[in-house]
C-alpha cells in the first residue's frame, strides 16, 4: 500500500474533507496533515499551485481536490464504474467546485464590503447553484447524485450543504438551502447518517 499524506486546513470541511472521508471509508491509512492558515502561508510556495489540498503518494505530489476525490473514491468503492454515472458524479463534483470558487472570493472581505458581496452571492450564484444542485439530485433519483448510491459527489455536496446551513458564513441565511432546495437538506441528513460517514466522525471524536 502506498504511503499517503494529505495536507489541508485544520477544519472538518472544504475541499479536503471528502478525500479524508473517502480514505477512511476505504480503510486506507493516511497521514491527515492538518495545517493552520499561518502554516499554509509559510508553506504555499512549495505547493505546485500555491493551493491546498496537496496529496503526496509515496512522495509524489498531486493537486486538485476533485481528482483526489475520484482517485480515493475508486479505491473506496465510492465512484461509479458505469461511464454515464461517472459523468453525473463528475458533473456534481465540478459544479460544487465552481460554487466553492465563488464563495472563496468573498473570504478576506470585511464589514460592508463583505455584506454586499455575500448578499450578491446569495441572490445570484448561490441561488442558481442550489436550484441546480437539487435538479441534479432529482435527476439521480432524489437520493444521490449518481449511481443511486453514495459516491464522492455526495460527500462533496454534503460538506458544502453543511457549511451553508451552519451559520458560519456571515450574511448567508442559515435557512437558504431549506427554502430554495429542501432536497439538499434531506440529502445532507442522508449522507450524515451513512455508516461510513458516521464511522469517520466517530473516529474524529
Ligand atoms: N482547484 C483546486 C483549488 C484549490 C484551492 O483553491 N484551495 C484553496 C483552499 S480550499 C486555497 O488554497 N486557497 C488559498 C488561496 O487561494 O489563497 C482544488 O480543487 O484543489
PDB file of C-alpha atoms and ligand atoms in Angstrom:
ATOM      1  CA  UNK A   1       0.000   0.000   0.000  1.00  0.00           C
ATOM      2  CA  UNK A   2       1.458   3.407  -0.925  1.00  0.00           C
ATOM      3  CA  UNK A   3       2.208   5.983   1.711  1.00  0.00           C
ATOM      4  CA  UNK A   4      -0.415   8.734   1.644  1.00  0.00           C
ATOM      5  CA  UNK A   5      -0.156  12.203   3.144  1.00  0.00           C
ATOM      6  CA  UNK A   6      -2.972  14.724   2.718  1.00  0.00           C
ATOM      7  CA  UNK A   7      -2.165  18.321   3.610  1.00  0.00           C
ATOM      8  CA  UNK A   8      -5.140  20.576   4.192  1.00  0.00           C
ATOM      9  CA  UNK A   9      -6.554  23.125   6.607  1.00  0.00           C
ATOM     10  CA  UNK A  10      -7.440  22.068  10.124  1.00  0.00           C
ATOM     11  CA  UNK A  11     -11.211  22.039   9.921  1.00  0.00           C
ATOM     12  CA  UNK A  12     -13.812  19.424   9.070  1.00  0.00           C
ATOM     13  CA  UNK A  13     -14.847  20.907   5.763  1.00  0.00           C
ATOM     14  CA  UNK A  14     -13.769  22.394   2.467  1.00  0.00           C
ATOM     15  CA  UNK A  15     -12.044  20.661  -0.403  1.00  0.00           C
ATOM     16  CA  UNK A  16     -10.056  18.237   1.721  1.00  0.00           C
ATOM     17  CA  UNK A  17     -12.881  16.768   3.764  1.00  0.00           C
ATOM     18  CA  UNK A  18     -14.451  14.463   1.107  1.00  0.00           C
ATOM     19  CA  UNK A  19     -10.999  12.998   0.463  1.00  0.00           C
ATOM     20  CA  UNK A  20     -10.448  12.348   4.172  1.00  0.00           C
ATOM     21  CA  UNK A  21     -13.841  10.621   4.479  1.00  0.00           C
ATOM     22  CA  UNK A  22     -13.189   8.522   1.371  1.00  0.00           C
ATOM     23  CA  UNK A  23      -9.785   7.423   2.715  1.00  0.00           C
ATOM     24  CA  UNK A  24     -11.444   6.375   5.955  1.00  0.00           C
ATOM     25  CA  UNK A  25     -14.263   4.578   4.107  1.00  0.00           C
ATOM     26  CA  UNK A  26     -11.651   2.701   2.062  1.00  0.00           C
ATOM     27  CA  UNK A  27      -9.904   1.616   5.260  1.00  0.00           C
ATOM     28  CA  UNK A  28      -6.694   3.168   3.937  1.00  0.00           C
ATOM     29  CA  UNK A  29      -4.204   4.613   6.397  1.00  0.00           C
ATOM     30  CA  UNK A  30      -3.162   8.144   5.502  1.00  0.00           C
ATOM     31  CA  UNK A  31      -1.400  10.960   7.231  1.00  0.00           C
ATOM     32  CA  UNK A  32      -4.047  13.585   7.897  1.00  0.00           C
ATOM     33  CA  UNK A  33      -1.709  16.565   7.920  1.00  0.00           C
ATOM     34  CA  UNK A  34      -3.792  19.494   9.147  1.00  0.00           C
ATOM     35  CA  UNK A  35      -2.271  22.940   8.928  1.00  0.00           C
ATOM     36  CA  UNK A  36      -3.205  26.375  10.212  1.00  0.00           C
ATOM     37  CA  UNK A  37      -3.638  29.275   7.801  1.00  0.00           C
ATOM     38  CA  UNK A  38      -0.306  30.667   9.023  1.00  0.00           C
ATOM     39  CA  UNK A  39       1.411  27.375   8.241  1.00  0.00           C
ATOM     40  CA  UNK A  40      -0.261  27.369   4.825  1.00  0.00           C
ATOM     41  CA  UNK A  41       1.061  30.850   4.075  1.00  0.00           C
ATOM     42  CA  UNK A  42       4.546  29.767   5.141  1.00  0.00           C
ATOM     43  CA  UNK A  43       4.410  26.597   3.002  1.00  0.00           C
ATOM     44  CA  UNK A  44       2.405  27.613  -0.031  1.00  0.00           C
ATOM     45  CA  UNK A  45       5.410  28.440  -2.211  1.00  0.00           C
ATOM     46  CA  UNK A  46       6.341  24.772  -2.040  1.00  0.00           C
ATOM     47  CA  UNK A  47       2.862  23.752  -3.250  1.00  0.00           C
ATOM     48  CA  UNK A  48       2.512  23.356  -7.043  1.00  0.00           C
ATOM     49  CA  UNK A  49      -0.351  25.841  -7.470  1.00  0.00           C
ATOM     50  CA  UNK A  50       0.156  27.585  -4.087  1.00  0.00           C
ATOM     51  CA  UNK A  51      -3.130  25.950  -3.045  1.00  0.00           C
ATOM     52  CA  UNK A  52      -4.318  23.235  -0.699  1.00  0.00           C
ATOM     53  CA  UNK A  53      -5.160  20.381  -0.564  1.00  0.00           C
ATOM     54  CA  UNK A  54      -1.998  18.594  -1.598  1.00  0.00           C
ATOM     55  CA  UNK A  55      -1.805  14.815  -1.660  1.00  0.00           C
ATOM     56  CA  UNK A  56       1.526  13.007  -1.535  1.00  0.00           C
ATOM     57  CA  UNK A  57       1.587   9.417  -2.767  1.00  0.00           C
ATOM     58  CA  UNK A  58       4.912   7.852  -1.871  1.00  0.00           C
ATOM     59  CA  UNK A  59       6.349  11.358  -2.035  1.00  0.00           C
ATOM     60  CA  UNK A  60       4.795  12.261  -5.403  1.00  0.00           C
ATOM     61  CA  UNK A  61       2.836  15.485  -5.031  1.00  0.00           C
ATOM     62  CA  UNK A  62      -0.661  15.697  -6.534  1.00  0.00           C
ATOM     63  CA  UNK A  63      -3.105  18.625  -6.547  1.00  0.00           C
ATOM     64  CA  UNK A  64      -6.787  19.145  -7.428  1.00  0.00           C
ATOM     65  CA  UNK A  65      -9.278  18.040  -4.839  1.00  0.00           C
ATOM     66  CA  UNK A  66     -11.767  16.554  -7.307  1.00  0.00           C
ATOM     67  CA  UNK A  67      -9.074  14.405  -8.909  1.00  0.00           C
ATOM     68  CA  UNK A  68      -8.119  13.227  -5.411  1.00  0.00           C
ATOM     69  CA  UNK A  69     -11.759  12.526  -4.566  1.00  0.00           C
ATOM     70  CA  UNK A  70     -12.142  10.453  -7.731  1.00  0.00           C
ATOM     71  CA  UNK A  71      -8.922   8.532  -7.094  1.00  0.00           C
ATOM     72  CA  UNK A  72      -9.666   7.723  -3.462  1.00  0.00           C
ATOM     73  CA  UNK A  73     -13.330   7.221  -4.374  1.00  0.00           C
ATOM     74  CA  UNK A  74     -12.296   4.444  -6.766  1.00  0.00           C
ATOM     75  CA  UNK A  75     -10.274   2.795  -4.003  1.00  0.00           C
ATOM     76  CA  UNK A  76     -13.198   3.141  -1.599  1.00  0.00           C
ATOM     77  CA  UNK A  77     -15.968   1.921  -3.934  1.00  0.00           C
ATOM     78  CA  UNK A  78     -17.390   5.439  -3.881  1.00  0.00           C
ATOM     79  CA  UNK A  79     -17.071   6.179  -7.587  1.00  0.00           C
ATOM     80  CA  UNK A  80     -19.318   4.782 -10.345  1.00  0.00           C
ATOM     81  CA  UNK A  81     -17.940   2.277 -12.824  1.00  0.00           C
ATOM     82  CA  UNK A  82     -20.640   2.997 -15.389  1.00  0.00           C
ATOM     83  CA  UNK A  83     -19.396   5.831 -17.682  1.00  0.00           C
ATOM     84  CA  UNK A  84     -22.679   7.753 -17.641  1.00  0.00           C
ATOM     85  CA  UNK A  85     -22.997   7.551 -13.867  1.00  0.00           C
ATOM     86  CA  UNK A  86     -19.335   8.580 -13.591  1.00  0.00           C
ATOM     87  CA  UNK A  87     -20.197  11.592 -15.752  1.00  0.00           C
ATOM     88  CA  UNK A  88     -23.046  12.523 -13.383  1.00  0.00           C
ATOM     89  CA  UNK A  89     -20.691  12.129 -10.434  1.00  0.00           C
ATOM     90  CA  UNK A  90     -18.025  14.303 -12.094  1.00  0.00           C
ATOM     91  CA  UNK A  91     -20.616  16.912 -13.028  1.00  0.00           C
ATOM     92  CA  UNK A  92     -21.735  17.290  -9.412  1.00  0.00           C
ATOM     93  CA  UNK A  93     -18.128  17.435  -8.216  1.00  0.00           C
ATOM     94  CA  UNK A  94     -17.313  20.104 -10.782  1.00  0.00           C
ATOM     95  CA  UNK A  95     -20.390  22.195 -10.060  1.00  0.00           C
ATOM     96  CA  UNK A  96     -19.632  22.164  -6.337  1.00  0.00           C
ATOM     97  CA  UNK A  97     -16.088  23.228  -7.125  1.00  0.00           C
ATOM     98  CA  UNK A  98     -17.471  26.190  -9.103  1.00  0.00           C
ATOM     99  CA  UNK A  99     -19.612  27.204  -6.151  1.00  0.00           C
ATOM    100  CA  UNK A 100     -16.681  26.911  -3.737  1.00  0.00           C
ATOM    101  CA  UNK A 101     -14.734  29.195  -6.020  1.00  0.00           C
ATOM    102  CA  UNK A 102     -17.477  31.824  -5.832  1.00  0.00           C
ATOM    103  CA  UNK A 103     -17.679  31.580  -2.052  1.00  0.00           C
ATOM    104  CA  UNK A 104     -13.912  31.766  -1.574  1.00  0.00           C
ATOM    105  CA  UNK A 105     -13.885  35.074  -3.496  1.00  0.00           C
ATOM    106  CA  UNK A 106     -15.712  36.626  -0.540  1.00  0.00           C
ATOM    107  CA  UNK A 107     -13.197  35.422   2.041  1.00  0.00           C
ATOM    108  CA  UNK A 108     -10.981  38.132   3.433  1.00  0.00           C
ATOM    109  CA  UNK A 109     -13.604  40.849   2.877  1.00  0.00           C
ATOM    110  CA  UNK A 110     -14.893  42.717   5.894  1.00  0.00           C
ATOM    111  CA  UNK A 111     -17.734  44.955   7.059  1.00  0.00           C
ATOM    112  CA  UNK A 112     -19.995  46.448   4.400  1.00  0.00           C
ATOM    113  CA  UNK A 113     -17.870  45.087   1.591  1.00  0.00           C
ATOM    114  CA  UNK A 114     -18.369  41.541   2.885  1.00  0.00           C
ATOM    115  CA  UNK A 115     -22.097  42.139   3.382  1.00  0.00           C
ATOM    116  CA  UNK A 116     -22.526  43.433  -0.181  1.00  0.00           C
ATOM    117  CA  UNK A 117     -20.502  40.587  -1.682  1.00  0.00           C
ATOM    118  CA  UNK A 118     -22.341  37.901   0.282  1.00  0.00           C
ATOM    119  CA  UNK A 119     -25.783  39.368  -0.484  1.00  0.00           C
ATOM    120  CA  UNK A 120     -24.882  39.463  -4.166  1.00  0.00           C
ATOM    121  CA  UNK A 121     -23.718  35.854  -3.908  1.00  0.00           C
ATOM    122  CA  UNK A 122     -26.909  34.761  -2.149  1.00  0.00           C
ATOM    123  CA  UNK A 123     -29.179  36.430  -4.731  1.00  0.00           C
ATOM    124  CA  UNK A 124     -27.045  35.338  -7.668  1.00  0.00           C
ATOM    125  CA  UNK A 125     -24.681  32.388  -7.896  1.00  0.00           C
ATOM    126  CA  UNK A 126     -25.716  30.697  -4.690  1.00  0.00           C
ATOM    127  CA  UNK A 127     -29.419  30.622  -5.520  1.00  0.00           C
ATOM    128  CA  UNK A 128     -28.672  29.433  -9.036  1.00  0.00           C
ATOM    129  CA  UNK A 129     -26.373  26.690  -7.771  1.00  0.00           C
ATOM    130  CA  UNK A 130     -28.706  25.474  -5.046  1.00  0.00           C
ATOM    131  CA  UNK A 131     -31.556  25.066  -7.511  1.00  0.00           C
ATOM    132  CA  UNK A 132     -29.201  23.453  -9.996  1.00  0.00           C
ATOM    133  CA  UNK A 133     -27.825  21.000  -7.436  1.00  0.00           C
ATOM    134  CA  UNK A 134     -31.306  19.986  -6.420  1.00  0.00           C
ATOM    135  CA  UNK A 135     -32.161  19.370 -10.078  1.00  0.00           C
ATOM    136  CA  UNK A 136     -29.089  17.125 -10.401  1.00  0.00           C
ATOM    137  CA  UNK A 137     -30.170  15.255  -7.292  1.00  0.00           C
ATOM    138  CA  UNK A 138     -33.691  14.776  -8.687  1.00  0.00           C
ATOM    139  CA  UNK A 139     -32.287  13.541 -11.987  1.00  0.00           C
ATOM    140  CA  UNK A 140     -30.275  10.966  -9.998  1.00  0.00           C
ATOM    141  CA  UNK A 141     -33.487   9.685  -8.410  1.00  0.00           C
ATOM    142  CA  UNK A 142     -33.698  12.135  -5.499  1.00  0.00           C
ATOM    143  CA  UNK A 143     -31.428  10.408  -3.011  1.00  0.00           C
ATOM    144  CA  UNK A 144     -27.935  10.510  -4.508  1.00  0.00           C
ATOM    145  CA  UNK A 145     -26.225  12.391  -7.325  1.00  0.00           C
ATOM    146  CA  UNK A 146     -25.079   9.325  -9.270  1.00  0.00           C
ATOM    147  CA  UNK A 147     -25.388   5.563  -9.441  1.00  0.00           C
ATOM    148  CA  UNK A 148     -28.298   5.501  -6.957  1.00  0.00           C
ATOM    149  CA  UNK A 149     -25.838   5.186  -4.088  1.00  0.00           C
ATOM    150  CA  UNK A 150     -23.283   7.123  -2.076  1.00  0.00           C
ATOM    151  CA  UNK A 151     -20.389   8.433  -4.173  1.00  0.00           C
ATOM    152  CA  UNK A 152     -17.732  11.077  -3.633  1.00  0.00           C
ATOM    153  CA  UNK A 153     -20.122  13.588  -5.236  1.00  0.00           C
ATOM    154  CA  UNK A 154     -22.429  13.113  -2.255  1.00  0.00           C
ATOM    155  CA  UNK A 155     -19.521  13.611   0.132  1.00  0.00           C
ATOM    156  CA  UNK A 156     -18.549  16.883  -1.533  1.00  0.00           C
ATOM    157  CA  UNK A 157     -22.192  18.027  -1.643  1.00  0.00           C
ATOM    158  CA  UNK A 158     -22.953  17.234   1.975  1.00  0.00           C
ATOM    159  CA  UNK A 159     -19.824  19.040   3.203  1.00  0.00           C
ATOM    160  CA  UNK A 160     -20.924  22.135   1.283  1.00  0.00           C
ATOM    161  CA  UNK A 161     -24.578  21.954   2.353  1.00  0.00           C
ATOM    162  CA  UNK A 162     -23.499  21.513   5.976  1.00  0.00           C
ATOM    163  CA  UNK A 163     -21.321  24.595   5.708  1.00  0.00           C
ATOM    164  CA  UNK A 164     -24.097  26.684   4.123  1.00  0.00           C
ATOM    165  CA  UNK A 165     -26.594  25.679   6.828  1.00  0.00           C
ATOM    166  CA  UNK A 166     -24.163  26.111   9.714  1.00  0.00           C
ATOM    167  CA  UNK A 167     -24.300  29.885  10.035  1.00  0.00           C
ATOM    168  CA  UNK A 168     -20.518  30.190   9.754  1.00  0.00           C
ATOM    169  CA  UNK A 169     -20.809  32.177   6.540  1.00  0.00           C
ATOM    170  CA  UNK A 170     -21.886  35.668   7.564  1.00  0.00           C
ATOM    171  CA  UNK A 171     -24.792  37.121   5.558  1.00  0.00           C
ATOM    172  CA  UNK A 172     -25.745  33.732   4.146  1.00  0.00           C
ATOM    173  CA  UNK A 173     -29.160  32.965   5.729  1.00  0.00           C
ATOM    174  CA  UNK A 174     -28.994  29.607   7.522  1.00  0.00           C
ATOM    175  CA  UNK A 175     -32.378  28.649   6.078  1.00  0.00           C
ATOM    176  CA  UNK A 176     -31.443  29.458   2.472  1.00  0.00           C
ATOM    177  CA  UNK A 177     -30.861  25.818   1.492  1.00  0.00           C
ATOM    178  CA  UNK A 178     -34.065  24.688   3.204  1.00  0.00           C
ATOM    179  CA  UNK A 179     -36.091  27.350   1.408  1.00  0.00           C
ATOM    180  CA  UNK A 180     -34.604  27.015  -2.073  1.00  0.00           C
ATOM    181  CA  UNK A 181     -33.565  23.384  -2.215  1.00  0.00           C
ATOM    182  CA  UNK A 182     -35.061  21.311   0.618  1.00  0.00           C
ATOM    183  CA  UNK A 183     -33.932  18.149  -1.155  1.00  0.00           C
ATOM    184  CA  UNK A 184     -30.343  19.145  -0.422  1.00  0.00           C
ATOM    185  CA  UNK A 185     -31.069  19.457   3.297  1.00  0.00           C
ATOM    186  CA  UNK A 186     -32.568  15.959   3.235  1.00  0.00           C
ATOM    187  CA  UNK A 187     -29.553  14.785   1.257  1.00  0.00           C
ATOM    188  CA  UNK A 188     -27.236  16.155   3.954  1.00  0.00           C
ATOM    189  CA  UNK A 189     -29.083  14.142   6.613  1.00  0.00           C
ATOM    190  CA  UNK A 190     -28.967  11.029   4.407  1.00  0.00           C
ATOM    191  CA  UNK A 191     -25.212  11.273   3.883  1.00  0.00           C
ATOM    192  CA  UNK A 192     -24.536  12.170   7.519  1.00  0.00           C
ATOM    193  CA  UNK A 193     -26.311   9.021   8.630  1.00  0.00           C
ATOM    194  CA  UNK A 194     -24.437   6.754   6.206  1.00  0.00           C
ATOM    195  CA  UNK A 195     -22.477   4.256   8.344  1.00  0.00           C
ATOM    196  CA  UNK A 196     -19.206   5.154   6.586  1.00  0.00           C
ATOM    197  CA  UNK A 197     -19.654   8.839   7.341  1.00  0.00           C
ATOM    198  CA  UNK A 198     -20.807   8.121  10.893  1.00  0.00           C
ATOM    199  CA  UNK A 199     -17.710   5.928  11.409  1.00  0.00           C
ATOM    200  CA  UNK A 200     -15.424   8.646  10.089  1.00  0.00           C
ATOM    201  CA  UNK A 201     -16.731  11.270  12.501  1.00  0.00           C
ATOM    202  CA  UNK A 202     -16.738   8.766  15.363  1.00  0.00           C
ATOM    203  CA  UNK A 203     -13.036   8.251  14.620  1.00  0.00           C
ATOM    204  CA  UNK A 204     -12.536  12.035  14.908  1.00  0.00           C
ATOM    205  CA  UNK A 205     -14.379  12.349  18.205  1.00  0.00           C
TER     206      UNK A 205
HETATM  207  N1  LIG B   1      -8.813  23.538  -7.934  1.00  0.00           N
HETATM  208  C1  LIG B   1      -8.118  23.434  -6.690  1.00  0.00           C
HETATM  209  C2  LIG B   1      -8.395  24.673  -5.865  1.00  0.00           C
HETATM  210  C3  LIG B   1      -7.581  24.689  -4.610  1.00  0.00           C
HETATM  211  C4  LIG B   1      -7.837  25.917  -3.788  1.00  0.00           C
HETATM  212  O1  LIG B   1      -8.219  26.997  -4.287  1.00  0.00           O
HETATM  213  N2  LIG B   1      -7.622  25.754  -2.487  1.00  0.00           N
HETATM  214  C5  LIG B   1      -7.857  26.797  -1.524  1.00  0.00           C
HETATM  215  C6  LIG B   1      -8.260  26.249  -0.189  1.00  0.00           C
HETATM  216  S1  LIG B   1      -9.749  25.352  -0.174  1.00  0.00           S
HETATM  217  C7  LIG B   1      -6.629  27.576  -1.309  1.00  0.00           C
HETATM  218  O2  LIG B   1      -5.554  27.014  -1.273  1.00  0.00           O
HETATM  219  N3  LIG B   1      -6.793  28.875  -1.144  1.00  0.00           N
HETATM  220  C8  LIG B   1      -5.758  29.730  -0.804  1.00  0.00           C
HETATM  221  C9  LIG B   1      -5.611  30.841  -1.761  1.00  0.00           C
HETATM  222  O3  LIG B   1      -6.025  30.690  -2.920  1.00  0.00           O
HETATM  223  O4  LIG B   1      -5.067  31.844  -1.338  1.00  0.00           O
HETATM  224  C10 LIG B   1      -8.573  22.162  -5.961  1.00  0.00           C
HETATM  225  O5  LIG B   1      -9.714  21.744  -6.175  1.00  0.00           O
HETATM  226  O6  LIG B   1      -7.795  21.586  -5.197  1.00  0.00           O
END
